[in-house]
PDB file of C-alpha atoms in Angstrom:
ATOM      1  CA  UNK A 244     -24.150 -12.843 -22.880  1.00  0.00           C
ATOM      2  CA  UNK A 245     -20.556 -13.618 -23.752  1.00  0.00           C
ATOM      3  CA  UNK A 246     -21.263 -13.683 -27.459  1.00  0.00           C
ATOM      4  CA  UNK A 247     -22.632 -10.136 -27.547  1.00  0.00           C
ATOM      5  CA  UNK A 248     -20.449  -7.119 -28.148  1.00  0.00           C
ATOM      6  CA  UNK A 249     -19.600  -5.030 -25.109  1.00  0.00           C
ATOM      7  CA  UNK A 250     -21.775  -2.154 -26.333  1.00  0.00           C
ATOM      8  CA  UNK A 251     -24.749  -4.434 -26.888  1.00  0.00           C
ATOM      9  CA  UNK A 252     -24.271  -6.076 -23.483  1.00  0.00           C
ATOM     10  CA  UNK A 253     -24.213  -2.639 -21.863  1.00  0.00           C
ATOM     11  CA  UNK A 254     -27.342  -1.581 -23.767  1.00  0.00           C
ATOM     12  CA  UNK A 255     -29.245  -4.683 -22.633  1.00  0.00           C
ATOM     13  CA  UNK A 256     -27.985  -4.228 -19.079  1.00  0.00           C
ATOM     14  CA  UNK A 257     -29.071  -0.562 -19.084  1.00  0.00           C
ATOM     15  CA  UNK A 258     -32.515  -1.596 -20.360  1.00  0.00           C
ATOM     16  CA  UNK A 259     -32.858  -4.216 -17.610  1.00  0.00           C
ATOM     17  CA  UNK A 260     -31.682  -1.839 -14.873  1.00  0.00           C
ATOM     18  CA  UNK A 261     -34.009   0.914 -16.089  1.00  0.00           C
ATOM     19  CA  UNK A 262     -36.901  -1.560 -16.085  1.00  0.00           C
ATOM     20  CA  UNK A 263     -36.020  -2.625 -12.532  1.00  0.00           C
ATOM     21  CA  UNK A 264     -35.864   1.001 -11.357  1.00  0.00           C
ATOM     22  CA  UNK A 265     -39.246   1.664 -12.998  1.00  0.00           C
ATOM     23  CA  UNK A 266     -40.793  -1.417 -11.346  1.00  0.00           C
ATOM     24  CA  UNK A 267     -39.514  -0.325  -7.957  1.00  0.00           C
ATOM     25  CA  UNK A 268     -40.595   3.285  -8.492  1.00  0.00           C
ATOM     26  CA  UNK A 269     -44.091   2.219  -9.555  1.00  0.00           C
ATOM     27  CA  UNK A 270     -44.368   0.466  -6.182  1.00  0.00           C
ATOM     28  CA  UNK A 271     -43.259   3.664  -4.437  1.00  0.00           C
ATOM     29  CA  UNK A 272     -39.755   2.354  -3.814  1.00  0.00           C
ATOM     30  CA  UNK A 273     -37.050   4.829  -4.757  1.00  0.00           C
ATOM     31  CA  UNK A 274     -34.224   6.644  -3.045  1.00  0.00           C
ATOM     32  CA  UNK A 275     -36.098   9.919  -3.547  1.00  0.00           C
ATOM     33  CA  UNK A 276     -38.658   8.958  -0.919  1.00  0.00           C
ATOM     34  CA  UNK A 277     -36.255   7.643   1.719  1.00  0.00           C
ATOM     35  CA  UNK A 278     -35.224   9.407   4.880  1.00  0.00           C
ATOM     36  CA  UNK A 279     -31.597   9.931   5.878  1.00  0.00           C
ATOM     37  CA  UNK A 280     -31.363   6.661   7.813  1.00  0.00           C
ATOM     38  CA  UNK A 281     -32.555   4.505   4.944  1.00  0.00           C
ATOM     39  CA  UNK A 282     -30.397   6.465   2.483  1.00  0.00           C
ATOM     40  CA  UNK A 283     -27.414   5.593   4.655  1.00  0.00           C
ATOM     41  CA  UNK A 284     -28.506   1.941   4.514  1.00  0.00           C
ATOM     42  CA  UNK A 285     -28.726   2.109   0.707  1.00  0.00           C
ATOM     43  CA  UNK A 286     -25.262   3.670   0.640  1.00  0.00           C
ATOM     44  CA  UNK A 287     -23.904   0.793   2.732  1.00  0.00           C
ATOM     45  CA  UNK A 288     -25.544  -1.710   0.397  1.00  0.00           C
ATOM     46  CA  UNK A 289     -24.025   0.106  -2.597  1.00  0.00           C
ATOM     47  CA  UNK A 290     -20.577  -0.164  -1.032  1.00  0.00           C
ATOM     48  CA  UNK A 291     -21.125  -3.874  -0.387  1.00  0.00           C
ATOM     49  CA  UNK A 292     -22.268  -4.491  -3.973  1.00  0.00           C
ATOM     50  CA  UNK A 293     -19.225  -2.606  -5.305  1.00  0.00           C
ATOM     51  CA  UNK A 294     -16.935  -4.645  -3.044  1.00  0.00           C
ATOM     52  CA  UNK A 295     -18.497  -7.913  -4.185  1.00  0.00           C
ATOM     53  CA  UNK A 296     -18.336  -7.050  -7.873  1.00  0.00           C
ATOM     54  CA  UNK A 297     -14.835  -5.590  -7.727  1.00  0.00           C
ATOM     55  CA  UNK A 298     -13.339  -8.455  -5.723  1.00  0.00           C
ATOM     56  CA  UNK A 299     -10.448 -10.190  -7.454  1.00  0.00           C
ATOM     57  CA  UNK A 300     -10.102  -7.437 -10.064  1.00  0.00           C
ATOM     58  CA  UNK A 301     -13.739  -7.481 -11.222  1.00  0.00           C
ATOM     59  CA  UNK A 302     -15.763  -4.480 -12.315  1.00  0.00           C
ATOM     60  CA  UNK A 303     -18.953  -2.853 -11.101  1.00  0.00           C
ATOM     61  CA  UNK A 304     -20.119  -1.969 -14.607  1.00  0.00           C
ATOM     62  CA  UNK A 305     -23.627  -2.014 -16.023  1.00  0.00           C
ATOM     63  CA  UNK A 306     -23.444  -5.639 -17.140  1.00  0.00           C
ATOM     64  CA  UNK A 307     -22.219  -6.805 -13.761  1.00  0.00           C
ATOM     65  CA  UNK A 308     -24.810  -4.699 -11.911  1.00  0.00           C
ATOM     66  CA  UNK A 309     -27.628  -6.096 -14.052  1.00  0.00           C
ATOM     67  CA  UNK A 310     -26.460  -9.658 -13.437  1.00  0.00           C
ATOM     68  CA  UNK A 311     -26.201  -8.990  -9.703  1.00  0.00           C
ATOM     69  CA  UNK A 312     -29.707  -7.491  -9.633  1.00  0.00           C
ATOM     70  CA  UNK A 313     -31.100 -10.485 -11.506  1.00  0.00           C
ATOM     71  CA  UNK A 314     -29.461 -12.813  -9.004  1.00  0.00           C
ATOM     72  CA  UNK A 315     -30.995 -10.864  -6.100  1.00  0.00           C
ATOM     73  CA  UNK A 316     -34.410 -10.985  -7.799  1.00  0.00           C
ATOM     74  CA  UNK A 317     -34.075 -14.724  -8.427  1.00  0.00           C
ATOM     75  CA  UNK A 318     -33.128 -15.361  -4.791  1.00  0.00           C
ATOM     76  CA  UNK A 319     -36.087 -13.265  -3.611  1.00  0.00           C
ATOM     77  CA  UNK A 320     -38.443 -15.144  -5.939  1.00  0.00           C
ATOM     78  CA  UNK A 321     -37.218 -18.474  -4.544  1.00  0.00           C
ATOM     79  CA  UNK A 322     -38.290 -17.218  -1.120  1.00  0.00           C
ATOM     80  CA  UNK A 323     -41.671 -16.131  -2.510  1.00  0.00           C
ATOM     81  CA  UNK A 324     -40.855 -12.433  -2.409  1.00  0.00           C
ATOM     82  CA  UNK A 325     -41.412  -9.954  -5.223  1.00  0.00           C
ATOM     83  CA  UNK A 326     -39.757  -6.734  -4.000  1.00  0.00           C
ATOM     84  CA  UNK A 327     -42.100  -4.436  -5.885  1.00  0.00           C
ATOM     85  CA  UNK A 328     -45.209  -6.177  -4.522  1.00  0.00           C
ATOM     86  CA  UNK A 329     -45.266  -5.196  -0.936  1.00  0.00           C
ATOM     87  CA  UNK A 330     -42.185  -5.746   1.183  1.00  0.00           C
ATOM     88  CA  UNK A 331     -41.245  -2.944   3.482  1.00  0.00           C
ATOM     89  CA  UNK A 332     -39.017  -0.277   1.930  1.00  0.00           C
ATOM     90  CA  UNK A 333     -36.362  -1.171   4.494  1.00  0.00           C
ATOM     91  CA  UNK A 334     -36.198  -4.886   3.631  1.00  0.00           C
ATOM     92  CA  UNK A 335     -32.764  -6.221   2.692  1.00  0.00           C
ATOM     93  CA  UNK A 336     -33.678  -7.054  -0.909  1.00  0.00           C
ATOM     94  CA  UNK A 337     -35.335  -3.677  -1.550  1.00  0.00           C
ATOM     95  CA  UNK A 338     -32.344  -1.811  -0.117  1.00  0.00           C
ATOM     96  CA  UNK A 339     -29.964  -3.967  -2.161  1.00  0.00           C
ATOM     97  CA  UNK A 340     -31.891  -3.384  -5.395  1.00  0.00           C
ATOM     98  CA  UNK A 341     -32.147   0.353  -4.728  1.00  0.00           C
ATOM     99  CA  UNK A 342     -28.386   0.347  -4.198  1.00  0.00           C
ATOM    100  CA  UNK A 343     -27.837  -1.410  -7.525  1.00  0.00           C
ATOM    101  CA  UNK A 344     -30.082   1.133  -9.267  1.00  0.00           C
ATOM    102  CA  UNK A 345     -28.211   4.007  -7.579  1.00  0.00           C
ATOM    103  CA  UNK A 346     -24.883   2.581  -8.718  1.00  0.00           C
ATOM    104  CA  UNK A 347     -26.222   2.173 -12.253  1.00  0.00           C
ATOM    105  CA  UNK A 348     -27.426   5.787 -12.310  1.00  0.00           C
ATOM    106  CA  UNK A 349     -24.212   7.244 -10.932  1.00  0.00           C
ATOM    107  CA  UNK A 350     -22.014   9.139 -13.360  1.00  0.00           C
ATOM    108  CA  UNK A 351     -20.795   5.869 -14.323  1.00  0.00           C
ATOM    109  CA  UNK A 352     -18.889   3.760 -11.843  1.00  0.00           C
ATOM    110  CA  UNK A 353     -16.514   2.470 -14.511  1.00  0.00           C
ATOM    111  CA  UNK A 354     -15.254   5.987 -15.131  1.00  0.00           C
ATOM    112  CA  UNK A 355     -15.303   7.331 -11.583  1.00  0.00           C
ATOM    113  CA  UNK A 356     -14.594   4.508  -9.142  1.00  0.00           C
ATOM    114  CA  UNK A 357     -15.075   5.007  -5.459  1.00  0.00           C
ATOM    115  CA  UNK A 358     -17.609   7.827  -5.666  1.00  0.00           C
ATOM    116  CA  UNK A 359     -20.726   7.663  -3.550  1.00  0.00           C
ATOM    117  CA  UNK A 360     -23.648   7.084  -5.967  1.00  0.00           C
ATOM    118  CA  UNK A 361     -26.067   8.932  -3.689  1.00  0.00           C
ATOM    119  CA  UNK A 362     -24.118  12.195  -3.576  1.00  0.00           C
ATOM    120  CA  UNK A 363     -25.251  14.874  -6.033  1.00  0.00           C
ATOM    121  CA  UNK A 364     -22.878  15.568  -8.890  1.00  0.00           C
TER     122      UNK A 364
END
């Protein structure tokens, strides 16, 4: 998406992340329904995603989160897994995607780095 303006890239990324969150939620997979243990797992996945995206001076912005989520979905599809079609809510890919969605919904990571996306604002 290098040829798109930053605002347009962010808009497309937001659309894709919202669609992913909706797909997961329609399968009953959301952070709202998780117990404390799984929420802690999602938080750990969120920290790992942030670390990966921010390595070497990178950013954990909407565009980067959407690209990361697409990569996780592609890898799952190569293994014959569609996260919203039946894996356990505690599977690695589901937790990772929930973490990406939590990061995307946080009062935005670009403006407030280092905040826990699962803490209420």
